[in-house]
Short mmCIF file of C-alpha atoms in Angstrom, two decimals:
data_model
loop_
_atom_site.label_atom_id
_atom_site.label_comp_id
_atom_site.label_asym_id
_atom_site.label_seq_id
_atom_site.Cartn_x
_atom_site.Cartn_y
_atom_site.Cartn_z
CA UNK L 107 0.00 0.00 0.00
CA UNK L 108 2.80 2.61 0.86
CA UNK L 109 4.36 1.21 -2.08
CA UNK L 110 1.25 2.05 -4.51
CA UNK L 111 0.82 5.51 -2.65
CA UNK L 112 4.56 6.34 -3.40
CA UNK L 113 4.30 5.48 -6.97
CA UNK L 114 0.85 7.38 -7.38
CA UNK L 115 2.35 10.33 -5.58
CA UNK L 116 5.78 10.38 -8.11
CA UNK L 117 2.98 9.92 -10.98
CA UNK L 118 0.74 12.61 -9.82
CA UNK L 119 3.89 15.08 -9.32
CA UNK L 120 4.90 14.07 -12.98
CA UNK L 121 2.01 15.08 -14.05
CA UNK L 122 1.69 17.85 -13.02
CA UNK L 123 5.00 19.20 -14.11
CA UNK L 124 4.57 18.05 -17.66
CA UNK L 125 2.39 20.93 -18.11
CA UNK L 126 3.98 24.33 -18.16
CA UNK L 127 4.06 28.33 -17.88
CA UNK L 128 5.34 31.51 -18.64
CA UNK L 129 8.88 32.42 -17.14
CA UNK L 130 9.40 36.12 -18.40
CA UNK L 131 8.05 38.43 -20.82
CA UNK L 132 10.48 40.61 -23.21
CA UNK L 133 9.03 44.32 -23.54
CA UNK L 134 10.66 46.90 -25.21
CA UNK L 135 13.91 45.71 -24.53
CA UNK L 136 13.50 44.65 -21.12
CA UNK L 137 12.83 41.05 -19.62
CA UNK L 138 9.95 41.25 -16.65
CA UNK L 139 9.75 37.77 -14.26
CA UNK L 140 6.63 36.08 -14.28
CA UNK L 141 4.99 34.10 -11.93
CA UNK L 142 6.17 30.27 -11.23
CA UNK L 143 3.84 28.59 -8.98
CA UNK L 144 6.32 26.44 -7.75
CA UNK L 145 8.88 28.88 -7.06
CA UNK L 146 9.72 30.77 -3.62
CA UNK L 147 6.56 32.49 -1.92
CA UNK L 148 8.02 35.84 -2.11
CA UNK L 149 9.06 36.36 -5.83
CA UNK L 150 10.34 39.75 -7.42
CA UNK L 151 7.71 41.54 -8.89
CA UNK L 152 5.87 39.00 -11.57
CA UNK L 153 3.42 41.29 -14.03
CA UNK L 154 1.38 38.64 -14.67
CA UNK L 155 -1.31 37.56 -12.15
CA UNK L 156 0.32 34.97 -9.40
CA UNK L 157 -2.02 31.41 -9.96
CA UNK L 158 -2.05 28.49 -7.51
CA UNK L 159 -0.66 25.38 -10.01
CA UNK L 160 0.40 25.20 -13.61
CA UNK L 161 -2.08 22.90 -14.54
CA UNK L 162 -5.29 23.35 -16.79
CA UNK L 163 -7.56 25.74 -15.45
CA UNK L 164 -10.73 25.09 -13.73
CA UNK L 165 -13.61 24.34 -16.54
CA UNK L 166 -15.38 27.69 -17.05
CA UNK L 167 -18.48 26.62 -16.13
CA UNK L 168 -16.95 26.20 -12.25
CA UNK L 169 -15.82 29.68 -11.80
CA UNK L 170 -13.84 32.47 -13.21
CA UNK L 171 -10.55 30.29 -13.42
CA UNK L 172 -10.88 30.26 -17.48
CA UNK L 173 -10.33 33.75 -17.51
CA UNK L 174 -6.62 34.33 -15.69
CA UNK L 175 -6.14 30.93 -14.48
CA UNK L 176 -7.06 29.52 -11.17
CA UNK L 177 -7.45 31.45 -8.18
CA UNK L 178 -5.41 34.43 -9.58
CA UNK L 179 -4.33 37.66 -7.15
CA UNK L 180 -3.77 41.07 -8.90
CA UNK L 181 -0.04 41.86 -9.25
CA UNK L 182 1.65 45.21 -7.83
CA UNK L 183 3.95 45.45 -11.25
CA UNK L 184 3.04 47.15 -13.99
CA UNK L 185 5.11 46.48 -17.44
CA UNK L 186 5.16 49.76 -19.35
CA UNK L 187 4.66 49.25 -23.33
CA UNK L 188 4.57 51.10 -26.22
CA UNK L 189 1.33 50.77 -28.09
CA UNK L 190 2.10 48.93 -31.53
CA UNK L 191 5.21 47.09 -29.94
CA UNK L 192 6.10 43.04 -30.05
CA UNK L 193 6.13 41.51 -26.77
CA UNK L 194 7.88 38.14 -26.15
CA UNK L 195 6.75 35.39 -23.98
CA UNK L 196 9.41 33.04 -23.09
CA UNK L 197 7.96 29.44 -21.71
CA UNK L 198 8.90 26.46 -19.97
CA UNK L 199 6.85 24.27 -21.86
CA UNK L 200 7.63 20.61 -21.99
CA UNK L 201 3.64 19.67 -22.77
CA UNK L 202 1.78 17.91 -26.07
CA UNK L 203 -0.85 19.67 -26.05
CA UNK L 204 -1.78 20.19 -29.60
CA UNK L 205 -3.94 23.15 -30.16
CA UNK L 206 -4.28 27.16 -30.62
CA UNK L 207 -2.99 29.72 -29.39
CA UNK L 208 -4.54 33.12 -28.98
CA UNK L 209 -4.26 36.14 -27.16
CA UNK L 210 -6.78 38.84 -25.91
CA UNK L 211 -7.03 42.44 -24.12
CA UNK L 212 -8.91 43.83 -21.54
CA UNK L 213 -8.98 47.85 -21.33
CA UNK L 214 -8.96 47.95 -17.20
CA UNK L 215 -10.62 51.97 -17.47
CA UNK L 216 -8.39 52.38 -14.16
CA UNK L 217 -5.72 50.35 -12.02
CA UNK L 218 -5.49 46.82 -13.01
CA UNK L 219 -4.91 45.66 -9.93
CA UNK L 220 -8.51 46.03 -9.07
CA UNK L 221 -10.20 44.77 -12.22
CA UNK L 222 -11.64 41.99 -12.23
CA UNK L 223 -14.30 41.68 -14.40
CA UNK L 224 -14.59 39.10 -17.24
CA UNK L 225 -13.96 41.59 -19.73
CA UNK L 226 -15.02 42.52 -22.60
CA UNK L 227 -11.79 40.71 -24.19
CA UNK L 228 -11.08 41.69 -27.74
CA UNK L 229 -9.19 38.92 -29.35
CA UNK L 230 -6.05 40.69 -30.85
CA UNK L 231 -4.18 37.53 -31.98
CA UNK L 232 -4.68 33.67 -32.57
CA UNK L 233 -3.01 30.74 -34.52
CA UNK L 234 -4.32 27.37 -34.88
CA UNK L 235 -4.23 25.02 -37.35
CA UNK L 236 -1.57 25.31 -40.57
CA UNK L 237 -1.35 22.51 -42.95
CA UNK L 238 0.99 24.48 -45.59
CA UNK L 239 3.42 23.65 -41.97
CA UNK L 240 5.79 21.10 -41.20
CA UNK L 241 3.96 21.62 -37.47
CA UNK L 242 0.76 22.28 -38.22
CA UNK L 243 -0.07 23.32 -34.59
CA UNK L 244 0.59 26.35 -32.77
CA UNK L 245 0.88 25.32 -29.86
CA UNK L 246 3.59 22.63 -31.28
CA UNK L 247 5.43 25.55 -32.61
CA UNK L 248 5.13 27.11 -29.55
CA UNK L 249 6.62 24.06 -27.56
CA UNK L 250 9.71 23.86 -30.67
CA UNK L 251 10.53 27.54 -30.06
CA UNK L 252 9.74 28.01 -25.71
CA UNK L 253 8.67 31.41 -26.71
CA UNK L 254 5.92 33.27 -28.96
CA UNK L 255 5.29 36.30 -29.80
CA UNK L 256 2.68 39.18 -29.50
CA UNK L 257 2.29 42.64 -31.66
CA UNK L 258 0.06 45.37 -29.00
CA UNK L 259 -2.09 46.94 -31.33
CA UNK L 260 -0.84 50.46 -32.05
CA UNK L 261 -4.82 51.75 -32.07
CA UNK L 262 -5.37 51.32 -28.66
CA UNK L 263 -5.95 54.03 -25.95
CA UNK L 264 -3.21 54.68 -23.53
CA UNK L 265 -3.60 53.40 -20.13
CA UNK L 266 -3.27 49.98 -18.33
CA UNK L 267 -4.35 46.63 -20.13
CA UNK L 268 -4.61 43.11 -19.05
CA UNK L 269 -2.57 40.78 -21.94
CA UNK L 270 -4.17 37.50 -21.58
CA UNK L 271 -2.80 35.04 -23.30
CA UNK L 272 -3.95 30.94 -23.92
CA UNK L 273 -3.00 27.82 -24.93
CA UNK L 274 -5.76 25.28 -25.54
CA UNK L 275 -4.83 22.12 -25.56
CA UNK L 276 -6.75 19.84 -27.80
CA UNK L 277 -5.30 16.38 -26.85
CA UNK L 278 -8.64 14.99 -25.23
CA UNK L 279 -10.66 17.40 -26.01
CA UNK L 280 -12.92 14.02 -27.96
CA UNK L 281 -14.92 13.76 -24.90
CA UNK L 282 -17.20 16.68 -23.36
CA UNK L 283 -15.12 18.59 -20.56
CA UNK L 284 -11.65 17.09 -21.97
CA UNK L 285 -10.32 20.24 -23.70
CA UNK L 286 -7.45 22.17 -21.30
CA UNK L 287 -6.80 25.85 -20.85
CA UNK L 288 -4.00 27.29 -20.15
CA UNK L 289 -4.59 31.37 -19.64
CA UNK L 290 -2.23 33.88 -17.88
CA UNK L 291 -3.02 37.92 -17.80
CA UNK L 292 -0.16 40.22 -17.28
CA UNK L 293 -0.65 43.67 -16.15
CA UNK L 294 0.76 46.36 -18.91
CA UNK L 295 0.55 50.22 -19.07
CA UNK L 296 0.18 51.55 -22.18
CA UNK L 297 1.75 54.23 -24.40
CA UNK L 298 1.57 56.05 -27.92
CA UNK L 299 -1.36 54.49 -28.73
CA UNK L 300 -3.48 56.40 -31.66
CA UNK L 301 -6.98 56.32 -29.63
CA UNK L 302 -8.31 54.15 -32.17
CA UNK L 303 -12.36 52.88 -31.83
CA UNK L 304 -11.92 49.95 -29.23
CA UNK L 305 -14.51 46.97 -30.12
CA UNK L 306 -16.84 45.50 -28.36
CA UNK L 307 -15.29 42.37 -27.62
CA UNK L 308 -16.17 38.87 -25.47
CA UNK L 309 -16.94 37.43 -22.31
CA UNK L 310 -15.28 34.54 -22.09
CA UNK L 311 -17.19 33.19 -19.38
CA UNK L 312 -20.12 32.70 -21.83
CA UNK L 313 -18.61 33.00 -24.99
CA UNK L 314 -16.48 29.76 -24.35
CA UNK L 315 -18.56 26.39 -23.92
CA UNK L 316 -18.34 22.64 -23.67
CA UNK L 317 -20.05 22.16 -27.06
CA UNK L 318 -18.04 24.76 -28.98
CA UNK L 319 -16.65 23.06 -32.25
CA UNK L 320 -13.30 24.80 -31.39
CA UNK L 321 -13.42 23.06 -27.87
CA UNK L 322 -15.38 19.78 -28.38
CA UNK L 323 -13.58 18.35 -31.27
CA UNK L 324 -11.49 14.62 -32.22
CA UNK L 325 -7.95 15.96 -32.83
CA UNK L 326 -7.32 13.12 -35.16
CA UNK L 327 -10.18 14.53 -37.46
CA UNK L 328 -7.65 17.42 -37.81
CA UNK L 329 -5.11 16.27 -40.68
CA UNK L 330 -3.69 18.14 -43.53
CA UNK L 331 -6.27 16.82 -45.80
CA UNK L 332 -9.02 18.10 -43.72
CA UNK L 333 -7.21 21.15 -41.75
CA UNK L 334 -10.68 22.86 -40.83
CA UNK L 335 -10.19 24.32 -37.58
CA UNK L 336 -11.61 27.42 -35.93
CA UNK L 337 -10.29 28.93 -32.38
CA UNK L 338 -13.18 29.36 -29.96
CA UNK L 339 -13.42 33.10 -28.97
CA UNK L 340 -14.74 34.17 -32.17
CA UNK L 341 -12.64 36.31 -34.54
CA UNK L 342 -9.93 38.64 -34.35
CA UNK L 343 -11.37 42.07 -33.66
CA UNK L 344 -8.16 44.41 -33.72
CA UNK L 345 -6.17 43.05 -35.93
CA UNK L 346 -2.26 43.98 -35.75
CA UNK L 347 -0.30 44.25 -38.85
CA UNK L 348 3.34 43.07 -37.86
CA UNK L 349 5.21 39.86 -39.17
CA UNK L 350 4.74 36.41 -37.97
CA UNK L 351 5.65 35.12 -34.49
CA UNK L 352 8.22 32.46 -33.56
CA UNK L 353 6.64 30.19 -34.11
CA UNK L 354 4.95 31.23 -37.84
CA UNK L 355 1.37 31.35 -37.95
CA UNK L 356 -1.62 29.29 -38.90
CA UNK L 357 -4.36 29.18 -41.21
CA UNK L 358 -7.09 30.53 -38.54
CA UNK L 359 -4.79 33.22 -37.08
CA UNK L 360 -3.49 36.71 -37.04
CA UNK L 361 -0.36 36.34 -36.11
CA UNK L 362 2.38 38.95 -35.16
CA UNK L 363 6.26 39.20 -34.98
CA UNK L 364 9.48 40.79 -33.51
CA UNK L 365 10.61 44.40 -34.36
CA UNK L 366 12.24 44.87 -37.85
CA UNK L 367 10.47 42.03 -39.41
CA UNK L 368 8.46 41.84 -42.37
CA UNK L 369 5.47 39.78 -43.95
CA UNK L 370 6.32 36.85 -46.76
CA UNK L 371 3.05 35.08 -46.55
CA UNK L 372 -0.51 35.45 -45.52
CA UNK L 373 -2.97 33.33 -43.47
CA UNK L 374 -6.22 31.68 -44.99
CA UNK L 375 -8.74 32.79 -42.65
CA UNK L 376 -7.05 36.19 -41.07
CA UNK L 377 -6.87 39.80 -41.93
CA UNK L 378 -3.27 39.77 -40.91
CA UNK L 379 -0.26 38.92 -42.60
CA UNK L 380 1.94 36.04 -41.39
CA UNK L 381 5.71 34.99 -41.76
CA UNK L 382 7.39 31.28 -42.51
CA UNK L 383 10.92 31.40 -40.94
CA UNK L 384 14.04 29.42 -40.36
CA UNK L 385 16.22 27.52 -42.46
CA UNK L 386 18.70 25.90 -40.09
CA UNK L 387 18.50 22.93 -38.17
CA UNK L 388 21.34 23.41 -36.01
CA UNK L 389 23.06 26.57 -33.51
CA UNK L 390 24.37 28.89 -35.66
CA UNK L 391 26.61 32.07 -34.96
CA UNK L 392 26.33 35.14 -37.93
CA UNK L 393 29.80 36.44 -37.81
CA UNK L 394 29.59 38.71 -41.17
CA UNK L 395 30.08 42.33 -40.34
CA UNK L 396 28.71 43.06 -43.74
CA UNK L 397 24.69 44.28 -44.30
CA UNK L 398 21.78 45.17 -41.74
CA UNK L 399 22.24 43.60 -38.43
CA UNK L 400 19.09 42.44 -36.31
CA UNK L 401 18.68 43.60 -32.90
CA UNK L 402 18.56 40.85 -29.94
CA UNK L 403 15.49 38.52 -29.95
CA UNK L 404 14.68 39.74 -33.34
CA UNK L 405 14.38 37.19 -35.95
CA UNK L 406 17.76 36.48 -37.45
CA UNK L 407 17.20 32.70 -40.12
CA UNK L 408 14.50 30.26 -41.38
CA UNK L 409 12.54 29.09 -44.25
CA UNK L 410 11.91 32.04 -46.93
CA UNK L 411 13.59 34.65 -44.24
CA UNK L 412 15.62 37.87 -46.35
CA UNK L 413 16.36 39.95 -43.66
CA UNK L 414 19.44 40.28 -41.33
CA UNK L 415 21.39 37.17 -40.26
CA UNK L 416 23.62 39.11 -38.56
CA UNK L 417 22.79 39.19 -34.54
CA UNK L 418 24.10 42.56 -32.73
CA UNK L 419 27.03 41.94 -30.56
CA UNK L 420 26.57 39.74 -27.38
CA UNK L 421 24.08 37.90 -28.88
CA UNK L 422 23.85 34.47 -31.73
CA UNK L 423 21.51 33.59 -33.88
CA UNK L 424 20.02 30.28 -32.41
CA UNK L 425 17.88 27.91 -34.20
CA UNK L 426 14.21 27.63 -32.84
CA UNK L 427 12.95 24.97 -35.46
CA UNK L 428 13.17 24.72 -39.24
CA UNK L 429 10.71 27.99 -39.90
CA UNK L 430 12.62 30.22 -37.23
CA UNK L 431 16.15 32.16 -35.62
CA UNK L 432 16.18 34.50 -33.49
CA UNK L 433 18.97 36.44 -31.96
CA UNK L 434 19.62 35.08 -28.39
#
C-alpha cells in the first residue's frame, strides 16, 4: 500500500510538471519575471497575475478560473509598453498539447490591480491550425521555439491593459469537458497608442462552452487533408499588422512578430499577414560584419527569411525549429 501511494504520488507530481508556464516576458527591450507557482513564496515583482498550479484551469463553467487561471491575485507590477510594440513570452513548456494559441485584451478603465471583471476581451491575436506547416499546430510551434510572440495593437488608448494570453490544448478534447486551458493575464501600461475605436469584444465566461466546435472536437479529425479548424473566442477584432511570431502562424490566425520584421506570406482565414521562418537545423553564430544587423530577440534565419542574419554583438543567432532564428 505505501508502495502504490509512493508510486501514485511520483505519478501525480509528474504530471503535473509536464504541463507548463510563462517564465518572463520581453518588452521593449527589457525582460519582466513572471509568476512560477512552484517557485519561492516571495518572488520579485511577476506582471502577470500569481495562480495556484500550472495545470489546466478550472472548466469555465466552475468559476472564473478560465479567464486568468485559477485562483489568480492582482499583481503590484506594472510592465510599461509602447502601443504597436512586439512583446515576447518566453515558456517552460515541456507539454503535447496540440492546439491554438490566442491572445486577448482587456482595457482595465483604471488600475489593473482592481479589475476583475470578465472583460469585454477583444481577441487581438490567434493561430491554430496550418497545414501548408511542417507543425501544423501552434501550440507545437510554440513548444519547438519556448517562446511566442505578440504585436500590442498600435490603435489602442493609452492606459493599463490586461494581456491575456492561452493555450488550448486539444489532446482529449474528444470527450465533453476534456479540452485544457492554459490562460495567464499580465498587467501592462500603455503608451503612444493612436486612440483608435476599441470593439466591443467577449466574455469569455459565456462566450467559451463545452459544445463549442473549437473546444469539443477529435484531434485526429484534424489532418492536412481536412485542416478545418476554428479557435473558440470568435474572430480577431483588432487586428495587428506586424510579421509572424516564432513560431509562424496558422491558417485561422493573425499572427504577429518581432521588431524589424516583415510579412512573406498570408494566413487563410485572417486579416493579418503572417511569416514562414528558419532555415537551419542546427546553432548557428552570424559572424559577417557586412549588411543590416538584427537587434537581440529579433528574428535572425528560417525558411523564406531575407532579412538580417547578422545578430548585434553579445548575442547568436540560435535555431528555434526549421521555420525560425532569433537572436539570443
Amino acid at each position: 500500500m505505501i508502495l502504490l501511494s509512493a508510486t501514485f504520488s511520483s505519478l501525480l507530481v509528474s504530471l503535473v510538471s509536464a504541463h507548463g508556464y510563462i517564465t518572463s516576458y520581453l518588452i521593449d527591450g527589457a525582460s519582466y519575471p513572471a509568476w512560477n507557482p512552484y517557485g519561492a513564496a516571495t518572488q520579485p515583482g511577476p506582471i502577470n497575475r500569481p495562480f495556484y498550479q500550472d495545470g489546466p484551469a478550472t472548466p469555465f463553467e466552475n468559476g472564473t478560473a478560465i479567464i486568468c487561471n485559477g485562483n489568480n491575485l492582482p499583481t503590484s507590477t506594472n510592465a510599461p509598453v509602447t502601443a504597436g510594440s512586439t512583446i515576447t513570452t518566453i515558456w517552460d513548456w515541456p507539454s503535447v498539447h496540440p492546439g491554438p494559441v490566442m491572445g486577448y485584451l482587456a482595457k482595465c478603465n483604471g488600475p489593473c490591480a482592481s479589475f476583475f471583471d470578465d472583460g469585454p476581451w477583444v481577441k487581438f491575436q490567434q493561430d491554430g491550425y496550418d497545414a501548408s506547416l511542417a507543425t501544423p499546430w501552434a501550440e507545437e510551434r510554440l513548444r519547438a521555439a519556448q517562446s511566442w510572440n505578440w504585436t500590442i495593437p498600435p490603435e489602442l488608448e493609452d492606459g493599463e491593459y490586461l494581456l491575456r494570453t492561452e493555450i488550448l490544448g486539444l489532446h482529449a478534447a474528444s470527450n465533453v469537458g476534456g479540452a485544457q486551458f492554459y490562460p495567464s493575464c499580465a498587467h501592462l501600461v500603455v503608451s503612444s497608442g493612436t486612440d483608435g475605436a476599441w470593439p466591443q469584444g467577449i466574455h469569455i465566461d459565456g462566450a467559451y462552452t463545452d459544445y463549442d466546435p473549437g473546444i469539443l472536437v477529435a484531434l485526429y479529425t484534424i489532418t492536412p487533408e481536412n485542416p478545418a479548424y476554428t479557435p473558440p473566442g470568435g474572430p480577431v477584432l483588432l487586428p495587428t499588422s506586424g510579421a509572424g511570431a516564432p513560431p509562424p502562424s496558422s491558417t485561422s490566425s493573425t499572427s504577429t512578430s518581432a521588431p524589424t520584421q516583415s510579412s512573406t506570406s498570408t494566413s487563410s482565414s485572417s486579416t493579418s499577414k503572417t511569416t514562414t521562418t528558419s532555415t537551419a537545423t542546427s546553432k548557428t553564430t552570424t559572424t559577417s560584419a557586412a549588411g543590416p544587423t538584427q537587434t537581440k530577440y529579433g528574428q535572425c534565419g528560417g525558411v523564406g527569411w531575407t532579412g538580417p542574419t547578422t545578430c548585434a554583438s553579445g548575442s547568436t543567432c540560435t535555431v528555434s525549429n526549421a521555420y525560425y532564428s532569433q537572436c539570443l
